[in-house]
PDB file of C-alpha atoms and ligand atoms in Angstrom:
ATOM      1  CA  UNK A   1       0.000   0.000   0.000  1.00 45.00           C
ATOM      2  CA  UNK A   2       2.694   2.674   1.070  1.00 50.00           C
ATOM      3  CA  UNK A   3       4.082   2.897  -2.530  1.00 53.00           C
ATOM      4  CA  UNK A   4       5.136   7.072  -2.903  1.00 59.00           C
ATOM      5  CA  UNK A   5       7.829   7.355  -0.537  1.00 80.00           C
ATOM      6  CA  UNK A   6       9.076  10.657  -1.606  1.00 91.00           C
ATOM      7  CA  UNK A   7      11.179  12.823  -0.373  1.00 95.00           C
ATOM      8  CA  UNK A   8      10.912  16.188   1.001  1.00 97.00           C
ATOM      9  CA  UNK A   9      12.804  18.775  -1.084  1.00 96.00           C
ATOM     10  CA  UNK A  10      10.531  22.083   0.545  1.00 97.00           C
ATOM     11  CA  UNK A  11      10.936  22.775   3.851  1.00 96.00           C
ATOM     12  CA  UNK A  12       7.145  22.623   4.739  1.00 98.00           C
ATOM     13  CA  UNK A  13       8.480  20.501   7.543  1.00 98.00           C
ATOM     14  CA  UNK A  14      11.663  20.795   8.941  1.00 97.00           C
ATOM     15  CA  UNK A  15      12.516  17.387   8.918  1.00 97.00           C
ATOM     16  CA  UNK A  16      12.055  14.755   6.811  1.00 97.00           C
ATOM     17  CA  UNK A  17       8.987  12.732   5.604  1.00 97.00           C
ATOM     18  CA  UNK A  18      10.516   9.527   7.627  1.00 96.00           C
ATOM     19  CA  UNK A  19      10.644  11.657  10.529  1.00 97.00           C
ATOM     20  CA  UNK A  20       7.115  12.621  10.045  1.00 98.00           C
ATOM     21  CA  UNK A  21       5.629   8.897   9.786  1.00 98.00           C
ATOM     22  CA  UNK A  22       7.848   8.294  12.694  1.00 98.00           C
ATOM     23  CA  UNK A  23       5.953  11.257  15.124  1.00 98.00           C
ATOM     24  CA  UNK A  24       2.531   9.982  13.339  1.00 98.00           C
ATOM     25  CA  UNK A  25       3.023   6.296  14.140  1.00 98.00           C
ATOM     26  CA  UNK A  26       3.724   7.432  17.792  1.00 98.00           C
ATOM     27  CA  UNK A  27       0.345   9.432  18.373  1.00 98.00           C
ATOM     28  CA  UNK A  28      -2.002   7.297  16.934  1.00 98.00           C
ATOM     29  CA  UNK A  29      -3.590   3.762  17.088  1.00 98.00           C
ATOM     30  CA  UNK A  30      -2.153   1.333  14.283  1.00 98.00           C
ATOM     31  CA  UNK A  31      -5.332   1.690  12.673  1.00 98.00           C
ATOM     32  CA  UNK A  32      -5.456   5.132  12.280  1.00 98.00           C
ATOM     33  CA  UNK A  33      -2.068   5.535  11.407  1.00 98.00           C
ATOM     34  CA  UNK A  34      -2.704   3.123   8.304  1.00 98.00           C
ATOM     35  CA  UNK A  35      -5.877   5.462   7.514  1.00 98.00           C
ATOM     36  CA  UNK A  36      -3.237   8.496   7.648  1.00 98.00           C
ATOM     37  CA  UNK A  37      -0.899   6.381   5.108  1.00 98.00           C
ATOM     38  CA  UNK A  38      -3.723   6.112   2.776  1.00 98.00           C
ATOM     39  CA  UNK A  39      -5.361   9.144   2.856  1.00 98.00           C
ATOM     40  CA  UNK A  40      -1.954  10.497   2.280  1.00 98.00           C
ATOM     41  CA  UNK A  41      -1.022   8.257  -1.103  1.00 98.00           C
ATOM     42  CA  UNK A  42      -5.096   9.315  -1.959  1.00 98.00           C
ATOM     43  CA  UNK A  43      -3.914  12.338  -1.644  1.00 98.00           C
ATOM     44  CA  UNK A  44      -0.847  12.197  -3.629  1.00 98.00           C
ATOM     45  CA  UNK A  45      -2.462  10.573  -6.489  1.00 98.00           C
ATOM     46  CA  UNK A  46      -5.844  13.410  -6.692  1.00 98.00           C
ATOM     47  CA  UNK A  47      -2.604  16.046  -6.139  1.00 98.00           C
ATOM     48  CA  UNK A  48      -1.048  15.089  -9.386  1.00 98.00           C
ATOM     49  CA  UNK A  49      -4.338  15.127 -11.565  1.00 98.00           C
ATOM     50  CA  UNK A  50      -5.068  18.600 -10.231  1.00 98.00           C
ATOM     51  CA  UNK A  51      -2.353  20.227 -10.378  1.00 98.00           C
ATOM     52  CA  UNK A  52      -1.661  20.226  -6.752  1.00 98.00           C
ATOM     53  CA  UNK A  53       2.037  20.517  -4.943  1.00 98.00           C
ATOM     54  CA  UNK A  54       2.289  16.412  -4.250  1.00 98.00           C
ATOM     55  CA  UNK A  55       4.557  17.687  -1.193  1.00 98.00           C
ATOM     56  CA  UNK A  56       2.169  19.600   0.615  1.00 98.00           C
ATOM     57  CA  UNK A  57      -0.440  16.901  -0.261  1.00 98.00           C
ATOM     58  CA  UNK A  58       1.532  14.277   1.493  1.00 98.00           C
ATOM     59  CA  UNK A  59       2.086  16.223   4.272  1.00 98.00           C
ATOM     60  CA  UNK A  60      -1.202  17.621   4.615  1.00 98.00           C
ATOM     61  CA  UNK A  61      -2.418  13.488   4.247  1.00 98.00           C
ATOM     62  CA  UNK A  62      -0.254  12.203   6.640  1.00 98.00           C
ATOM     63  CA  UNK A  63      -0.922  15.264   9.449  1.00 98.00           C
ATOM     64  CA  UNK A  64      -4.935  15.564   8.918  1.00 98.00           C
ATOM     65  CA  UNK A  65      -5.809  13.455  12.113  1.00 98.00           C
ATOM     66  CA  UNK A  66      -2.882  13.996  14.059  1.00 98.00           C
ATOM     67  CA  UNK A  67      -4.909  15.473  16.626  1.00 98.00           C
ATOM     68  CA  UNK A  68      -7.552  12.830  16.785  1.00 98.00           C
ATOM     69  CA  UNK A  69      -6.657  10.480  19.669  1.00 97.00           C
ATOM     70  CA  UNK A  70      -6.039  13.592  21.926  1.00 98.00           C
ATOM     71  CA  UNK A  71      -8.206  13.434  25.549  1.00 98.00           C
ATOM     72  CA  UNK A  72     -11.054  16.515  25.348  1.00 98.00           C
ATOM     73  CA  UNK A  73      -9.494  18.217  27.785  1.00 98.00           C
ATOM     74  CA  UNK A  74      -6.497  19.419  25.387  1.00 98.00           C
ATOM     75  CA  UNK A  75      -8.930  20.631  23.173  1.00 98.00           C
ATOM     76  CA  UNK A  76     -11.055  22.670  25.656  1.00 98.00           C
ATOM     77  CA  UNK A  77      -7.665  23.975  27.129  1.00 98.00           C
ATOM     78  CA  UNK A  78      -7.184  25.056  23.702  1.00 98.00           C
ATOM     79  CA  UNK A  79     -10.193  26.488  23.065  1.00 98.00           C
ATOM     80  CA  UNK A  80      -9.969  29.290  26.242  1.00 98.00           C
ATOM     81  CA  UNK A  81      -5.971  29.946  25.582  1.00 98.00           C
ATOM     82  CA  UNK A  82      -6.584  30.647  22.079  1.00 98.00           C
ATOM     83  CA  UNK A  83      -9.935  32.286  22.391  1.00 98.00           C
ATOM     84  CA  UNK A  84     -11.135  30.087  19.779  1.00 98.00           C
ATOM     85  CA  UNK A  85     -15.313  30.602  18.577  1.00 97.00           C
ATOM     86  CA  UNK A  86     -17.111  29.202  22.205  1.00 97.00           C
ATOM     87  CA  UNK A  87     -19.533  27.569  20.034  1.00 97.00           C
ATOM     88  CA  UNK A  88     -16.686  25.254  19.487  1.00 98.00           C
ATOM     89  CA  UNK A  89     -17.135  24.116  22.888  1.00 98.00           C
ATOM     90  CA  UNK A  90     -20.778  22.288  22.348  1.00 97.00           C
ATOM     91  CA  UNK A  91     -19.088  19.723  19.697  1.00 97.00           C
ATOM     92  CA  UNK A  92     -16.363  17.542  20.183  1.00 97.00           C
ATOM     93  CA  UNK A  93     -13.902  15.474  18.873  1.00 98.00           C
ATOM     94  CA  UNK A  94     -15.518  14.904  15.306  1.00 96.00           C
ATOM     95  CA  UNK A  95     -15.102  19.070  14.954  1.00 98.00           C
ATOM     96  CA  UNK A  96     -12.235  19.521  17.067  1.00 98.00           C
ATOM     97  CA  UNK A  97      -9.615  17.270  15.827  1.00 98.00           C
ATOM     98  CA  UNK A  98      -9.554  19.475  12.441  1.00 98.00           C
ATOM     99  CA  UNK A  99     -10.612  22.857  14.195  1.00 98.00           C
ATOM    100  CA  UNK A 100      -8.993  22.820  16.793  1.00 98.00           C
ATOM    101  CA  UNK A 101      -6.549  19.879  15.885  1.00 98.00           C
ATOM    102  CA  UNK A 102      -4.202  22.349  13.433  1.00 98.00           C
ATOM    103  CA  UNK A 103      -2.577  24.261  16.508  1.00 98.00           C
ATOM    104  CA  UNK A 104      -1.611  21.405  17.557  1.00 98.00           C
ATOM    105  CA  UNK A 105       0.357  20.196  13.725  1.00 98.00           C
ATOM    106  CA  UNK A 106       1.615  23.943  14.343  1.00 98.00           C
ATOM    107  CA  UNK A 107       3.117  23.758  18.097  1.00 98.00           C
ATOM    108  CA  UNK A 108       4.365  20.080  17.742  1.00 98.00           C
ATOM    109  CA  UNK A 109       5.241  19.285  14.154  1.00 98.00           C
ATOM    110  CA  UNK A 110       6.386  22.052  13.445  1.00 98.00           C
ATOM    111  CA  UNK A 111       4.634  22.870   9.971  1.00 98.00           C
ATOM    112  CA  UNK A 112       3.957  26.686   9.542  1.00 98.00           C
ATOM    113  CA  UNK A 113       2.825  26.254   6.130  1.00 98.00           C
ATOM    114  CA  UNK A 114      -1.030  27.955   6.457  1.00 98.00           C
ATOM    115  CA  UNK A 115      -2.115  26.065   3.579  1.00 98.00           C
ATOM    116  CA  UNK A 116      -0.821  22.676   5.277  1.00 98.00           C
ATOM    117  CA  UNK A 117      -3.023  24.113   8.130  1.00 98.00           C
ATOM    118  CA  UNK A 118      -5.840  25.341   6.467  1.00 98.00           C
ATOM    119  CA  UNK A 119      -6.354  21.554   4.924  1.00 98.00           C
ATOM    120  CA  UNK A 120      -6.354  19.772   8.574  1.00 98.00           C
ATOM    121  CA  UNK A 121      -8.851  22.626  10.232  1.00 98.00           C
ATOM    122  CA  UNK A 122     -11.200  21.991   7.186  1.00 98.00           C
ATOM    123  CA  UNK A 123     -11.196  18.585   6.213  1.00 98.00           C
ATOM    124  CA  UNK A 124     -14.209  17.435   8.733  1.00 97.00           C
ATOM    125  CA  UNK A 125     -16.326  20.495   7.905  1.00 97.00           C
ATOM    126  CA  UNK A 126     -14.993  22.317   4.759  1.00 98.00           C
ATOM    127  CA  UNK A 127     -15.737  26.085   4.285  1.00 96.00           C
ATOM    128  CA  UNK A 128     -16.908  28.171   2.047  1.00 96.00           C
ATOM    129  CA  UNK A 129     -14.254  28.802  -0.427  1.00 95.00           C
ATOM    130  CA  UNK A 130     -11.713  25.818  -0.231  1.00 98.00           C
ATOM    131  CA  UNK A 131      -8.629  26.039  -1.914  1.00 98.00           C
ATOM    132  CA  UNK A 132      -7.688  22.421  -4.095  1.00 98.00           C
ATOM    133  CA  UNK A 133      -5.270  20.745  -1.554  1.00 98.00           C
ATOM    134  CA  UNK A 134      -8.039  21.488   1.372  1.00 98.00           C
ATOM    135  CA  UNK A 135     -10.589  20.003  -1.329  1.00 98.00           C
ATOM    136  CA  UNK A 136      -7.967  17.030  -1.905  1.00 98.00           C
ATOM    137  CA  UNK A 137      -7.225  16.161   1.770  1.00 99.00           C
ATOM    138  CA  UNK A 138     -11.317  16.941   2.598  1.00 98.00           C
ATOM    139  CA  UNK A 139     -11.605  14.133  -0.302  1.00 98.00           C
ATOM    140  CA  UNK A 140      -8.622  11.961   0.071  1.00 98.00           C
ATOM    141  CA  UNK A 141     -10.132  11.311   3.828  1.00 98.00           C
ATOM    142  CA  UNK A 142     -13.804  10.075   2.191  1.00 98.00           C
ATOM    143  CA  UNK A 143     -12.590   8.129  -0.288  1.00 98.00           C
ATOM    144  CA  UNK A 144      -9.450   6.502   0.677  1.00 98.00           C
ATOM    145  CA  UNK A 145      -9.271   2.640  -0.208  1.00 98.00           C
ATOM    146  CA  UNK A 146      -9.806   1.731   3.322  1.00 98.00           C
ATOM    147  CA  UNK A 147     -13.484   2.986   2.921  1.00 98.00           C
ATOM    148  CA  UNK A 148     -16.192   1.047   2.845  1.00 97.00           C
ATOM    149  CA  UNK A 149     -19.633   2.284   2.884  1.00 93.00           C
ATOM    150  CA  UNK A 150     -22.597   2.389   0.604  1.00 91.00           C
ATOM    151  CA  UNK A 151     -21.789   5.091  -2.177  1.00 94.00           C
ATOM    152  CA  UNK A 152     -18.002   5.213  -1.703  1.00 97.00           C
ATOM    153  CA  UNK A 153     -17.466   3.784  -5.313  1.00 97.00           C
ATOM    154  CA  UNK A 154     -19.498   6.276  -6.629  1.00 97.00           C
ATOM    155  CA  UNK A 155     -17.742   8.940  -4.504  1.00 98.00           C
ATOM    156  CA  UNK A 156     -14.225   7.344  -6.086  1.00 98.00           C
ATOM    157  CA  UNK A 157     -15.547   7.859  -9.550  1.00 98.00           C
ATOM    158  CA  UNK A 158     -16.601  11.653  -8.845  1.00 98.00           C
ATOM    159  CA  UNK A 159     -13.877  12.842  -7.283  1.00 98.00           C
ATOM    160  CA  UNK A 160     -10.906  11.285  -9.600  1.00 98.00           C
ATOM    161  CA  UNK A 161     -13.229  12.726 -12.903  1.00 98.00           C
ATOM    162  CA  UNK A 162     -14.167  16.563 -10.967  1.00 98.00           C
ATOM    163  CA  UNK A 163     -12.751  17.291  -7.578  1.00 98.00           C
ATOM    164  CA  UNK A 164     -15.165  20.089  -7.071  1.00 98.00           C
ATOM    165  CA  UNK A 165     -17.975  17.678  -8.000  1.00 98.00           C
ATOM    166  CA  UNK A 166     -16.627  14.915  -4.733  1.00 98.00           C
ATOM    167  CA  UNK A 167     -16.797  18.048  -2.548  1.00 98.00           C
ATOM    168  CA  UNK A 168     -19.915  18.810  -3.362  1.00 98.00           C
ATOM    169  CA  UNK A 169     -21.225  14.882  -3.308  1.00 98.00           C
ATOM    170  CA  UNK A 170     -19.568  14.069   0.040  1.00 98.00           C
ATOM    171  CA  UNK A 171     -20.950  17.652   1.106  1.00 98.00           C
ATOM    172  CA  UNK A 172     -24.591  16.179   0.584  1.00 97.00           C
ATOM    173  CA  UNK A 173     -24.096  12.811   2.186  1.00 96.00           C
ATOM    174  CA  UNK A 174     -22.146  13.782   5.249  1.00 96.00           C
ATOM    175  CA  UNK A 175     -25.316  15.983   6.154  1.00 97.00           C
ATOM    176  CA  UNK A 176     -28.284  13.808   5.118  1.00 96.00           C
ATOM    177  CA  UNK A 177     -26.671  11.218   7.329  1.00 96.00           C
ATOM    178  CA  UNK A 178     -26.368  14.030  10.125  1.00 96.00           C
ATOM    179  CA  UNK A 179     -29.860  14.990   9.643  1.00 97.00           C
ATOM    180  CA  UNK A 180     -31.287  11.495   9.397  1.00 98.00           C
ATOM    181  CA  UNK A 181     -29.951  10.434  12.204  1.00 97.00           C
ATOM    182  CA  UNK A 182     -30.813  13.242  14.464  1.00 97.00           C
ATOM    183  CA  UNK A 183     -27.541  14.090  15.239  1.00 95.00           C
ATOM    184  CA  UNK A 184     -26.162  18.181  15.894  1.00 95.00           C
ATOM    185  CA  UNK A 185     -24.696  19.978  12.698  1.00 97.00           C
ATOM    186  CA  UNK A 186     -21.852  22.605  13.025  1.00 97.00           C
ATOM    187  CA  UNK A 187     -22.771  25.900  11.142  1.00 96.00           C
ATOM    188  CA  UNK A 188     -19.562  25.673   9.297  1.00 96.00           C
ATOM    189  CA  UNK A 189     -21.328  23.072   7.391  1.00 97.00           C
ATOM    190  CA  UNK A 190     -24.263  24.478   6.702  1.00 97.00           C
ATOM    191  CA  UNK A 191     -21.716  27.158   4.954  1.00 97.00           C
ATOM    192  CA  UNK A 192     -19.918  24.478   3.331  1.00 98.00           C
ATOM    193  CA  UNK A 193     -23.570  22.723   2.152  1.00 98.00           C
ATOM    194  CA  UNK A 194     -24.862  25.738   0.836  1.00 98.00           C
ATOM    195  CA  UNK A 195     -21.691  27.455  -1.295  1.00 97.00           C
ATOM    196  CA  UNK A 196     -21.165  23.734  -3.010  1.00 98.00           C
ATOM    197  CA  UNK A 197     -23.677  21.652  -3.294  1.00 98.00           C
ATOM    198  CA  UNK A 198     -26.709  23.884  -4.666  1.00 97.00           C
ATOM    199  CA  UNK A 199     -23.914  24.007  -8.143  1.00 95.00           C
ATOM    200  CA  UNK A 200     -24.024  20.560  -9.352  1.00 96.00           C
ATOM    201  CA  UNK A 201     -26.459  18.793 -10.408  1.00 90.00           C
ATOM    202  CA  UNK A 202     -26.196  15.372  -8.000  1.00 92.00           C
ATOM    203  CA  UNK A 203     -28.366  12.341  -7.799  1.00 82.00           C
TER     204      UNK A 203
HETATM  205 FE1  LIG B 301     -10.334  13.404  10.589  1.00 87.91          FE
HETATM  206 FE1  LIG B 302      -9.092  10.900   8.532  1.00 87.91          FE
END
């Protein structure tokens, strides 16, 4: 599976890609860290048929749930020091790990690069206006060949034939599913529903 081992030529992190899987492999569950793996060689691959920096995709892969197995309390903590939206407090980990989560890459990885940042804050709820690595990582995450739910072929087809078009399909199905199943939905994606889906025309 781990096939694009590249190497690191930018200085988006200050150390190299190796270094990187090694900090990964140490804060999350082997499970998770394969998910990371594939989102990030996912990521690679929808990076070169866009037109995308592969570097900053692979990064941005690997680091997108770095933050994911952290307790609550890390994220509340960072919540009041950073004075982050309060509304942030009602959610949790599902939102946090990618709002919240990206201060964390910052502090501890060392990766300054906003567009790096920008990819791992959005990739659970989008935004308006997403550049094409945070619509390749927000994609790379749904689709990866770890996936398995009802749709994700479909998805796989999408995405690889109109990035914009994934965004806009995994969009739709990530809030029917909140909706039918009663469950909260952060404004953000109301945003993110309403600037992308409304522009294709989707079964
Ligand atoms: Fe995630
Ligand atoms: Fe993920």
């Amino acid at each position: 599976m781990e096939n694009s081992q590249m190497t690191y030529h930018e200085q988006i992190v200050p150390y190299s890609r190796e270094k990187l899987v090694e900090k990964l492999k140490a804060a999350l569950t082997d499970s998770r860290f394969q998910h990371v793996l594939r989102v990030e060689q996912t990521a690679i691959k929808l990076a070169e048929k866009n037109q995308v920096d592969p570097e900053r995709a692979s990064i941005a892969g690997l680091v997108h749930d770095y933050a994911k197995q952290r307790p609550d309390q890390d994220f509340i903590s960072a919540i009041n020091h950073y004075q982050l939206p309060p509304i942030l407090l009602n959610y949790g980990n599902a939102i946090w790990h990618g709002m919240v989560g990206w201060l964390f890459v910052k502090n501890e990885l060392q990766i300054n690069d906003i567009e790096v940042l920008n990819a791992v804050k959005y990739h659970t709820v989008g935004h308006q206006y997403m550049t094409p690595l945070e619509q390749i990582v927000y994609m790379a995450d749904y689709i990866e060949p770890g996936r398995d739910f009802s749709g994700v072929d479909e998805a796989r087809k999408i995405t690889f034939d109109n990035l914009q078009e994934g965004v806009a399909y995994q969009t739709k199905q990530t809030l029917s599913y909140l909706i039918a199943h009663n469950k909260p939905v952060f404004p953000q994606t109301i945003n993110t529903y309403n600037s992308w889906v409304p522009k294709f025309d989707l079964n």
